[in-house]
């Protein structure tokens, strides 16, 4: 498979977002100065800014709309349009700004310039279902990407740990048939997934979580 045809992993987080890809046996994670990209959008003065420039405009902690800046637009999916800086804004479009910013960052990087980044596996909180999941898929599509599959964030974290750990194969053998509880404590959400390892496969047994951490 050519590098341009690979599927990228996309973590659209409550606080930060980033993309990664496997090319052969090598994992490439696209970081901005060794940091993920803040999931923040600013509409100050009618100008759209995303990421660090938008985050620098925040004057307080917390999620949602703060003046003309939106922190974690993912939490707004499913809501009606919002009035931000005197303009009606569609939450899906606000999410699209973040997704497109991350995509452009990858394509403009040295390691990502040969990638299409038109197909992604996207992580989601365990309680993102129904309409909100469909709206997120729509935002990805508007940003030039199709979602091949959604993966719950704790499951993705466990898979990534086992896949990249030097003792991953040994751990899989030692924990075969056992239950593993994964805590994914993010910037505003807490997701828990109970998994069982069965002959190298990760099987989700139960999920729970909260969005108001």
PDB file of C-alpha atoms in Angstrom:
ATOM      1  CA  UNK A   1       0.000   0.000   0.000  1.00  0.00           C
ATOM      2  CA  UNK A   2       1.352   3.396  -0.970  1.00  0.00           C
ATOM      3  CA  UNK A   3       1.786   6.005   1.745  1.00  0.00           C
ATOM      4  CA  UNK A   4      -0.854   8.140   0.051  1.00  0.00           C
ATOM      5  CA  UNK A   5      -3.447   5.354   0.468  1.00  0.00           C
ATOM      6  CA  UNK A   6      -3.059   4.731   4.202  1.00  0.00           C
ATOM      7  CA  UNK A   7      -5.789   5.364   6.744  1.00  0.00           C
ATOM      8  CA  UNK A   8      -4.834   7.793   9.502  1.00  0.00           C
ATOM      9  CA  UNK A   9      -5.886   7.715  13.114  1.00  0.00           C
ATOM     10  CA  UNK A  10      -7.568  10.934  14.223  1.00  0.00           C
ATOM     11  CA  UNK A  11      -8.057  11.785  17.896  1.00  0.00           C
ATOM     12  CA  UNK A  12     -10.480  14.706  18.009  1.00  0.00           C
ATOM     13  CA  UNK A  13     -10.253  15.373  21.722  1.00  0.00           C
ATOM     14  CA  UNK A  14     -12.179  17.560  24.106  1.00  0.00           C
ATOM     15  CA  UNK A  15      -9.040  19.562  24.909  1.00  0.00           C
ATOM     16  CA  UNK A  16      -6.550  18.656  22.167  1.00  0.00           C
ATOM     17  CA  UNK A  17      -6.499  16.898  18.807  1.00  0.00           C
ATOM     18  CA  UNK A  18      -3.890  15.090  16.768  1.00  0.00           C
ATOM     19  CA  UNK A  19      -3.389  12.545  14.009  1.00  0.00           C
ATOM     20  CA  UNK A  20      -1.114   9.507  13.723  1.00  0.00           C
ATOM     21  CA  UNK A  21      -0.346   6.929  11.086  1.00  0.00           C
ATOM     22  CA  UNK A  22       1.370   3.557  10.745  1.00  0.00           C
ATOM     23  CA  UNK A  23       3.666   3.329   7.733  1.00  0.00           C
ATOM     24  CA  UNK A  24       5.191  -0.123   7.760  1.00  0.00           C
ATOM     25  CA  UNK A  25       6.143  -0.749  11.386  1.00  0.00           C
ATOM     26  CA  UNK A  26       6.747   2.914  12.111  1.00  0.00           C
ATOM     27  CA  UNK A  27       4.308   5.150  13.978  1.00  0.00           C
ATOM     28  CA  UNK A  28       4.276   8.810  12.967  1.00  0.00           C
ATOM     29  CA  UNK A  29       2.424  11.213  15.257  1.00  0.00           C
ATOM     30  CA  UNK A  30       1.969  14.744  13.982  1.00  0.00           C
ATOM     31  CA  UNK A  31       2.694  17.103  16.865  1.00  0.00           C
ATOM     32  CA  UNK A  32       3.019  20.868  16.887  1.00  0.00           C
ATOM     33  CA  UNK A  33       6.294  21.608  18.706  1.00  0.00           C
ATOM     34  CA  UNK A  34       5.970  18.246  20.499  1.00  0.00           C
ATOM     35  CA  UNK A  35       2.405  19.083  21.568  1.00  0.00           C
ATOM     36  CA  UNK A  36      -1.051  18.165  20.236  1.00  0.00           C
ATOM     37  CA  UNK A  37      -3.207  20.867  18.663  1.00  0.00           C
ATOM     38  CA  UNK A  38      -5.684  22.600  21.025  1.00  0.00           C
ATOM     39  CA  UNK A  39      -9.330  21.976  20.089  1.00  0.00           C
ATOM     40  CA  UNK A  40     -10.139  25.679  20.194  1.00  0.00           C
ATOM     41  CA  UNK A  41     -11.679  28.024  17.601  1.00  0.00           C
ATOM     42  CA  UNK A  42     -11.771  31.818  17.783  1.00  0.00           C
ATOM     43  CA  UNK A  43     -14.023  34.144  15.762  1.00  0.00           C
ATOM     44  CA  UNK A  44     -12.704  37.407  17.136  1.00  0.00           C
ATOM     45  CA  UNK A  45     -13.201  40.303  14.736  1.00  0.00           C
ATOM     46  CA  UNK A  46     -14.714  37.971  12.149  1.00  0.00           C
ATOM     47  CA  UNK A  47     -11.376  36.195  11.688  1.00  0.00           C
ATOM     48  CA  UNK A  48     -11.312  32.420  12.211  1.00  0.00           C
ATOM     49  CA  UNK A  49      -8.290  31.134  14.153  1.00  0.00           C
ATOM     50  CA  UNK A  50      -7.772  27.560  15.330  1.00  0.00           C
ATOM     51  CA  UNK A  51      -5.382  25.819  17.687  1.00  0.00           C
ATOM     52  CA  UNK A  52      -2.739  27.651  19.720  1.00  0.00           C
ATOM     53  CA  UNK A  53      -3.577  31.116  18.431  1.00  0.00           C
ATOM     54  CA  UNK A  54      -7.205  30.598  19.419  1.00  0.00           C
ATOM     55  CA  UNK A  55      -6.301  29.084  22.800  1.00  0.00           C
ATOM     56  CA  UNK A  56      -4.122  32.085  23.631  1.00  0.00           C
ATOM     57  CA  UNK A  57      -7.249  34.248  23.504  1.00  0.00           C
ATOM     58  CA  UNK A  58      -8.885  32.347  26.386  1.00  0.00           C
ATOM     59  CA  UNK A  59      -8.954  34.187  29.696  1.00  0.00           C
ATOM     60  CA  UNK A  60     -10.458  31.452  31.884  1.00  0.00           C
ATOM     61  CA  UNK A  61     -10.717  27.690  32.210  1.00  0.00           C
ATOM     62  CA  UNK A  62     -13.775  25.690  31.263  1.00  0.00           C
ATOM     63  CA  UNK A  63     -15.357  24.305  28.102  1.00  0.00           C
ATOM     64  CA  UNK A  64     -17.800  25.753  25.610  1.00  0.00           C
ATOM     65  CA  UNK A  65     -18.243  29.316  24.382  1.00  0.00           C
ATOM     66  CA  UNK A  66     -16.170  32.041  26.026  1.00  0.00           C
ATOM     67  CA  UNK A  67     -16.858  35.352  24.336  1.00  0.00           C
ATOM     68  CA  UNK A  68     -15.828  34.915  20.707  1.00  0.00           C
ATOM     69  CA  UNK A  69     -13.827  31.745  21.402  1.00  0.00           C
ATOM     70  CA  UNK A  70     -15.024  28.136  21.557  1.00  0.00           C
ATOM     71  CA  UNK A  71     -13.158  25.591  23.618  1.00  0.00           C
ATOM     72  CA  UNK A  72     -13.953  21.955  22.788  1.00  0.00           C
ATOM     73  CA  UNK A  73     -16.561  22.364  20.045  1.00  0.00           C
ATOM     74  CA  UNK A  74     -17.130  18.595  20.208  1.00  0.00           C
ATOM     75  CA  UNK A  75     -19.276  19.148  23.289  1.00  0.00           C
ATOM     76  CA  UNK A  76     -21.600  21.400  21.254  1.00  0.00           C
ATOM     77  CA  UNK A  77     -22.522  18.776  18.652  1.00  0.00           C
ATOM     78  CA  UNK A  78     -26.246  18.109  18.685  1.00  0.00           C
ATOM     79  CA  UNK A  79     -27.135  21.603  19.828  1.00  0.00           C
ATOM     80  CA  UNK A  80     -28.835  24.243  17.698  1.00  0.00           C
ATOM     81  CA  UNK A  81     -26.865  27.070  16.123  1.00  0.00           C
ATOM     82  CA  UNK A  82     -25.084  29.432  18.496  1.00  0.00           C
ATOM     83  CA  UNK A  83     -24.645  33.193  18.562  1.00  0.00           C
ATOM     84  CA  UNK A  84     -20.904  33.882  18.749  1.00  0.00           C
ATOM     85  CA  UNK A  85     -19.495  37.369  18.345  1.00  0.00           C
ATOM     86  CA  UNK A  86     -22.897  38.461  17.036  1.00  0.00           C
ATOM     87  CA  UNK A  87     -23.007  35.813  14.288  1.00  0.00           C
ATOM     88  CA  UNK A  88     -25.060  32.612  14.101  1.00  0.00           C
ATOM     89  CA  UNK A  89     -22.680  29.646  14.054  1.00  0.00           C
ATOM     90  CA  UNK A  90     -23.382  26.011  13.233  1.00  0.00           C
ATOM     91  CA  UNK A  91     -21.672  23.633  15.741  1.00  0.00           C
ATOM     92  CA  UNK A  92     -20.857  21.229  12.900  1.00  0.00           C
ATOM     93  CA  UNK A  93     -19.045  24.006  11.050  1.00  0.00           C
ATOM     94  CA  UNK A  94     -17.123  24.943  14.201  1.00  0.00           C
ATOM     95  CA  UNK A  95     -15.979  21.321  14.566  1.00  0.00           C
ATOM     96  CA  UNK A  96     -15.061  21.306  10.884  1.00  0.00           C
ATOM     97  CA  UNK A  97     -12.655  24.205  11.508  1.00  0.00           C
ATOM     98  CA  UNK A  98     -10.671  22.090  14.003  1.00  0.00           C
ATOM     99  CA  UNK A  99     -10.669  18.964  11.828  1.00  0.00           C
ATOM    100  CA  UNK A 100      -9.578  20.914   8.760  1.00  0.00           C
ATOM    101  CA  UNK A 101      -6.843  22.684  10.736  1.00  0.00           C
ATOM    102  CA  UNK A 102      -5.385  19.354  11.902  1.00  0.00           C
ATOM    103  CA  UNK A 103      -5.642  17.906   8.393  1.00  0.00           C
ATOM    104  CA  UNK A 104      -3.841  20.885   6.858  1.00  0.00           C
ATOM    105  CA  UNK A 105      -1.185  20.718   9.558  1.00  0.00           C
ATOM    106  CA  UNK A 106      -0.499  17.068   8.665  1.00  0.00           C
ATOM    107  CA  UNK A 107      -0.436  17.689   4.901  1.00  0.00           C
ATOM    108  CA  UNK A 108       1.946  20.636   5.295  1.00  0.00           C
ATOM    109  CA  UNK A 109       4.360  18.692   7.500  1.00  0.00           C
ATOM    110  CA  UNK A 110       7.441  17.014   6.133  1.00  0.00           C
ATOM    111  CA  UNK A 111       6.244  13.527   7.069  1.00  0.00           C
ATOM    112  CA  UNK A 112       2.684  14.062   5.880  1.00  0.00           C
ATOM    113  CA  UNK A 113       3.104  15.863   2.572  1.00  0.00           C
ATOM    114  CA  UNK A 114       2.741  12.598   0.583  1.00  0.00           C
ATOM    115  CA  UNK A 115      -0.431  11.563   2.412  1.00  0.00           C
ATOM    116  CA  UNK A 116      -3.937  12.171   1.115  1.00  0.00           C
ATOM    117  CA  UNK A 117      -5.465  12.095   4.580  1.00  0.00           C
ATOM    118  CA  UNK A 118      -8.879  11.526   3.074  1.00  0.00           C
ATOM    119  CA  UNK A 119      -9.731   8.431   5.155  1.00  0.00           C
ATOM    120  CA  UNK A 120      -9.487   8.242   8.943  1.00  0.00           C
ATOM    121  CA  UNK A 121     -10.286   6.053  11.909  1.00  0.00           C
ATOM    122  CA  UNK A 122     -11.665   8.505  14.457  1.00  0.00           C
ATOM    123  CA  UNK A 123     -11.841   8.120  18.219  1.00  0.00           C
ATOM    124  CA  UNK A 124     -15.021   9.065  20.053  1.00  0.00           C
ATOM    125  CA  UNK A 125     -16.212   9.132  23.686  1.00  0.00           C
ATOM    126  CA  UNK A 126     -18.089   6.001  24.717  1.00  0.00           C
ATOM    127  CA  UNK A 127     -21.388   7.863  25.039  1.00  0.00           C
ATOM    128  CA  UNK A 128     -21.318   9.579  21.635  1.00  0.00           C
ATOM    129  CA  UNK A 129     -24.152   7.844  19.836  1.00  0.00           C
ATOM    130  CA  UNK A 130     -26.874   8.459  17.277  1.00  0.00           C
ATOM    131  CA  UNK A 131     -27.258  11.994  16.013  1.00  0.00           C
ATOM    132  CA  UNK A 132     -24.030  13.356  17.524  1.00  0.00           C
ATOM    133  CA  UNK A 133     -21.996  10.622  15.875  1.00  0.00           C
ATOM    134  CA  UNK A 134     -23.679  11.347  12.532  1.00  0.00           C
ATOM    135  CA  UNK A 135     -22.938  15.063  12.922  1.00  0.00           C
ATOM    136  CA  UNK A 136     -19.285  14.331  13.666  1.00  0.00           C
ATOM    137  CA  UNK A 137     -19.097  12.165  10.558  1.00  0.00           C
ATOM    138  CA  UNK A 138     -20.611  15.068   8.604  1.00  0.00           C
ATOM    139  CA  UNK A 139     -18.005  17.490   9.988  1.00  0.00           C
ATOM    140  CA  UNK A 140     -15.193  15.136   8.945  1.00  0.00           C
ATOM    141  CA  UNK A 141     -16.701  14.874   5.470  1.00  0.00           C
ATOM    142  CA  UNK A 142     -16.936  18.668   5.164  1.00  0.00           C
ATOM    143  CA  UNK A 143     -13.259  18.858   6.176  1.00  0.00           C
ATOM    144  CA  UNK A 144     -12.281  16.504   3.333  1.00  0.00           C
ATOM    145  CA  UNK A 145     -12.127  13.208   5.234  1.00  0.00           C
ATOM    146  CA  UNK A 146     -14.341  10.135   5.325  1.00  0.00           C
ATOM    147  CA  UNK A 147     -14.583   8.170   8.566  1.00  0.00           C
ATOM    148  CA  UNK A 148     -13.762   4.529   7.891  1.00  0.00           C
ATOM    149  CA  UNK A 149     -14.562   3.561  11.469  1.00  0.00           C
ATOM    150  CA  UNK A 150     -15.243   5.076  14.866  1.00  0.00           C
ATOM    151  CA  UNK A 151     -13.340   3.614  17.835  1.00  0.00           C
ATOM    152  CA  UNK A 152     -14.091   4.296  21.483  1.00  0.00           C
ATOM    153  CA  UNK A 153     -11.281   6.339  23.017  1.00  0.00           C
ATOM    154  CA  UNK A 154     -10.345   3.951  25.876  1.00  0.00           C
ATOM    155  CA  UNK A 155     -10.174   1.003  23.468  1.00  0.00           C
ATOM    156  CA  UNK A 156      -7.948   3.013  21.133  1.00  0.00           C
ATOM    157  CA  UNK A 157      -5.691   3.938  24.065  1.00  0.00           C
ATOM    158  CA  UNK A 158      -5.293   0.302  25.112  1.00  0.00           C
ATOM    159  CA  UNK A 159      -4.677  -0.855  21.556  1.00  0.00           C
ATOM    160  CA  UNK A 160      -2.093   1.878  21.043  1.00  0.00           C
ATOM    161  CA  UNK A 161      -0.326   0.912  24.260  1.00  0.00           C
ATOM    162  CA  UNK A 162      -0.162  -2.776  23.367  1.00  0.00           C
ATOM    163  CA  UNK A 163       0.781  -2.053  19.760  1.00  0.00           C
ATOM    164  CA  UNK A 164       3.687   0.253  20.575  1.00  0.00           C
ATOM    165  CA  UNK A 165       4.979  -1.254  23.818  1.00  0.00           C
ATOM    166  CA  UNK A 166       8.271  -3.110  23.574  1.00  0.00           C
ATOM    167  CA  UNK A 167       6.730  -5.941  25.613  1.00  0.00           C
ATOM    168  CA  UNK A 168       3.338  -5.756  23.891  1.00  0.00           C
ATOM    169  CA  UNK A 169       3.337  -9.300  22.514  1.00  0.00           C
ATOM    170  CA  UNK A 170       4.353 -10.705  25.892  1.00  0.00           C
ATOM    171  CA  UNK A 171       1.663  -8.686  27.659  1.00  0.00           C
ATOM    172  CA  UNK A 172      -0.982  -9.968  25.249  1.00  0.00           C
ATOM    173  CA  UNK A 173       0.018 -13.565  26.001  1.00  0.00           C
ATOM    174  CA  UNK A 174       0.151 -13.010  29.778  1.00  0.00           C
ATOM    175  CA  UNK A 175      -3.253 -11.324  29.879  1.00  0.00           C
ATOM    176  CA  UNK A 176      -5.043 -13.627  27.455  1.00  0.00           C
ATOM    177  CA  UNK A 177      -8.571 -14.296  28.715  1.00  0.00           C
ATOM    178  CA  UNK A 178      -8.286 -11.661  31.446  1.00  0.00           C
ATOM    179  CA  UNK A 179     -10.329  -8.517  31.981  1.00  0.00           C
ATOM    180  CA  UNK A 180      -8.673  -5.112  31.600  1.00  0.00           C
ATOM    181  CA  UNK A 181     -10.265  -1.879  32.811  1.00  0.00           C
ATOM    182  CA  UNK A 182      -9.137   1.241  30.942  1.00  0.00           C
ATOM    183  CA  UNK A 183      -9.521   4.745  32.399  1.00  0.00           C
ATOM    184  CA  UNK A 184      -9.407   7.539  29.826  1.00  0.00           C
ATOM    185  CA  UNK A 185      -9.388  10.771  31.813  1.00  0.00           C
ATOM    186  CA  UNK A 186      -9.385  13.656  29.349  1.00  0.00           C
ATOM    187  CA  UNK A 187      -9.616  17.398  29.661  1.00  0.00           C
ATOM    188  CA  UNK A 188     -13.355  17.381  30.237  1.00  0.00           C
ATOM    189  CA  UNK A 189     -14.518  13.782  29.994  1.00  0.00           C
ATOM    190  CA  UNK A 190     -13.933  10.486  31.783  1.00  0.00           C
ATOM    191  CA  UNK A 191     -14.449   7.273  29.801  1.00  0.00           C
ATOM    192  CA  UNK A 192     -14.086   3.745  31.127  1.00  0.00           C
ATOM    193  CA  UNK A 193     -14.029   0.582  29.064  1.00  0.00           C
ATOM    194  CA  UNK A 194     -13.875  -2.969  30.387  1.00  0.00           C
ATOM    195  CA  UNK A 195     -12.133  -5.185  27.828  1.00  0.00           C
ATOM    196  CA  UNK A 196     -11.177  -8.826  27.570  1.00  0.00           C
ATOM    197  CA  UNK A 197      -8.177 -10.093  25.607  1.00  0.00           C
ATOM    198  CA  UNK A 198      -9.111 -13.181  23.607  1.00  0.00           C
ATOM    199  CA  UNK A 199      -6.336 -14.692  21.516  1.00  0.00           C
ATOM    200  CA  UNK A 200      -4.945 -11.303  20.592  1.00  0.00           C
ATOM    201  CA  UNK A 201      -8.323  -9.642  20.027  1.00  0.00           C
ATOM    202  CA  UNK A 202      -9.674  -6.852  22.204  1.00  0.00           C
ATOM    203  CA  UNK A 203     -13.338  -7.356  23.046  1.00  0.00           C
ATOM    204  CA  UNK A 204     -15.348  -4.613  24.757  1.00  0.00           C
ATOM    205  CA  UNK A 205     -17.415  -5.967  27.645  1.00  0.00           C
ATOM    206  CA  UNK A 206     -18.874  -2.771  29.126  1.00  0.00           C
ATOM    207  CA  UNK A 207     -18.575   1.014  28.846  1.00  0.00           C
ATOM    208  CA  UNK A 208     -19.365   3.925  31.131  1.00  0.00           C
ATOM    209  CA  UNK A 209     -18.328   7.540  31.499  1.00  0.00           C
ATOM    210  CA  UNK A 210     -19.167  11.160  32.189  1.00  0.00           C
ATOM    211  CA  UNK A 211     -18.914  14.396  30.186  1.00  0.00           C
ATOM    212  CA  UNK A 212     -18.864  16.864  33.091  1.00  0.00           C
ATOM    213  CA  UNK A 213     -15.468  16.124  34.644  1.00  0.00           C
TER     214      UNK A 213
END
